[in-house]
Amino acid sequence: MGKDLSTYSDISEVVTKSIGLSLDVDFDALEVRGWTTLQLEILAKEEIREVVLDVKGLEIQQVVDDTLDNKLDFVLGEESKVIGRKLTILLSQATRAPDSLTISLQHKVKAENSPAIQFLEPHQTVGGQHPYFFTQCHAINARSIVPCQDTPAAKVTYTACINVKTPLKAVMSALAVPESAVFRGLGKRRPSSLAAGFHAFFFEQNIPICTYLLALAVGDLVSADIGPRSSVWCEPGVLRAAAEEFVGTEKFLTAAESLVGEYQWERYDLLILPPSFPHGGMENPCLTFVTPTLVVGDRSMVHVIAHEIAHSWFGNLLSIGNWEDVWLSEGFTVFLERKIIERVHGIDTKEMHSTSGRSELLLSVERSGKDHNITRLVPDLTADEDPDASFSTIAYEKGCLFLDYLEEKVGGPGVFEPFLKDYTQEYAMKTVSSALFQRYFEKRFGYIDGLDFDNCLKSPGLPFELANNPTPRLVIPALKVQQQITDYASAGKGELSEEDIAGWSVEQILFLLSALLASQSSASLLLDANATRELDRVYRFSSLKNGTCVNLWQLICISAGDSSVLDPVVEILRNHGRLRYVRPLYKCLYMSTIGRQLALDTYEASKAFYHPLTAKMVAMDLNLEI
Ligand code: BES
Ligand code: ZN
């Protein structure tokens, strides 16, 4: 397996087996502090005298060898903007395989130094009464909360004791457990302030996970059951709507189980975050984190849940060892997500998703250039490069398309699905790599005429294509309306009527809007403000509830120079931090004739509200110094 270039640690010498956390989340000081206890297994054959960990933004107060009960010296290396600092712990005795070590570190981090955390003030929450806190560690941010070997190649179990002020509650990517279970993993460290007015929550994750899956949220949280093994967690004000939106969760879980085997994590809960959450969803084990923009009222965004559920196998159970192989997580996940959607919502819906995935892929390859390294399924990352920066549609959609292609090559789902299930069972709780998957595939199927596996993994652009790819049934009417709109815009001819889109699914509307936006961007269709107003009068796109539809429509209007859209756009930018919506809006405003200054002003007024990741990305998009 290739080395993970985003870590200072060397897991061939020493590897973390479990982590014990005892943390205070302090809303007054805006910091997270406490103790981390690492159970380390020594693999080095020759004697070693030091242990290297990753840290970023952390202050290390002391390091203790728990077995010998003595303090250890440590050295902090130079700060790298991307991967942080190397923390070298100097052992008091040389050690070698098969020894083990228990080391505890006392540390703290201020919010402003940690890209992994966001503290929200009460007014930034739904209820407006209590503050909120959440973490986001994917890809290399766990090191900004706890000192650790922050590489997906080191899979750890963890226990945690989280101390927060009442009446706030803490939730984690683990199972909630009674206190006694947790202290076993805490070493001698106890929460530092179990004072009156504070409350401790205890958690245990007994399946080894990658450190990017450590996750914690604290807020005024309540929960409701939505299935036999699922609850939704959120602020009280969104509980009913969220429980309604996600009632289908158990169906997704059972569909997934029929494809890839039993669900291993016991609970599958959802946490609905405040609007600044930067992602659509994050597959934190036992507790998926999702944006509140999924709570639409019509369940039209639940494929994100299918996606995060699929990660319970791909990424979480079968993990990658370094960020070049991220397609093994995201690509397999999209592939399974669409099979879940097919089983629960039918083939038409699945085909619409595949079609839009394909368009996104083509667009992404076109934008990056078909020879660009990042269009490779397995790109070459360099040291000190942020894995999140090379993260794109490629891993998701080229990854999924490759699996569609393999499925077609071996004879279809009847042959490929049992293979996928076997692969999943074989490597569950282990670390996989592209080479390993290739070997497993070739062992099962041998030589396949016309399939050049190496080339598929390594070539940029699109080195493979499906032979059998008919236009999906539901795309046909959407193409027809797209043509009508094009005719209307270019020659002012033809009638547009609300009947054109009557009875359409959200996926069809999305297809139409994406197609209009793509042709608007490539200048093959030029809608002006009169045209967008007429389209909106007829089709009422701006009153749609689905945020993705509204987002696409707003992008079309901005590029048409339609300033009537600016107020609602600013309203969204001031109150939402989901990257998928906010970044395209900022970029589009910035490039437009009507919104450049507005983009800069809105960013300035909103940046304090944004998550550090959103703030950083948007600043980049607007060519601002960060
Ligand atoms: N693992 C990702 C979220 C992520 C990506 C976090 C990159 C940090 C960096 C998650 O599973 C995901 O892919 N979410 C998507 C939704 C999905 C349906 C494609 C998202 O957030 O939009
Ligand atoms: Zn994903």
Tab-separated table of C-alpha atoms and ligand atoms in Angstrom, residues 138 281-283 304 307-308 311 314 329-331 333-334 337 391 396, ligand 2:
chain	number	residue	atom	x	y	z
A	138	HIS	CA	-12.598	14.385	7.408
A	281	GLY	CA	-23.714	14.538	4.956
A	282	MET	CA	-20.804	13.019	6.838
A	283	GLU	CA	-20.715	9.294	7.475
A	304	VAL	CA	-27.898	11.573	0.798
A	307	HIS	CA	-25.177	7.529	0.504
A	308	GLU	CA	-24.091	7.884	4.129
A	311	HIS	CA	-20.422	4.338	3.832
A	314	PHE	CA	-17.390	1.342	2.138
A	329	SER	CA	-14.713	4.841	-0.275
A	330	GLU	CA	-16.724	7.396	-2.272
A	331	GLY	CA	-17.036	5.536	-5.594
A	333	THR	CA	-20.492	4.290	-1.779
A	334	VAL	CA	-22.189	6.012	-4.706
A	337	GLU	CA	-26.245	4.268	-2.798
A	391	PHE	CA	-11.486	15.873	-3.512
A	396	TYR	CA	-17.529	9.678	-6.627
B	2	ZN	ZN	-19.455	10.061	0.647
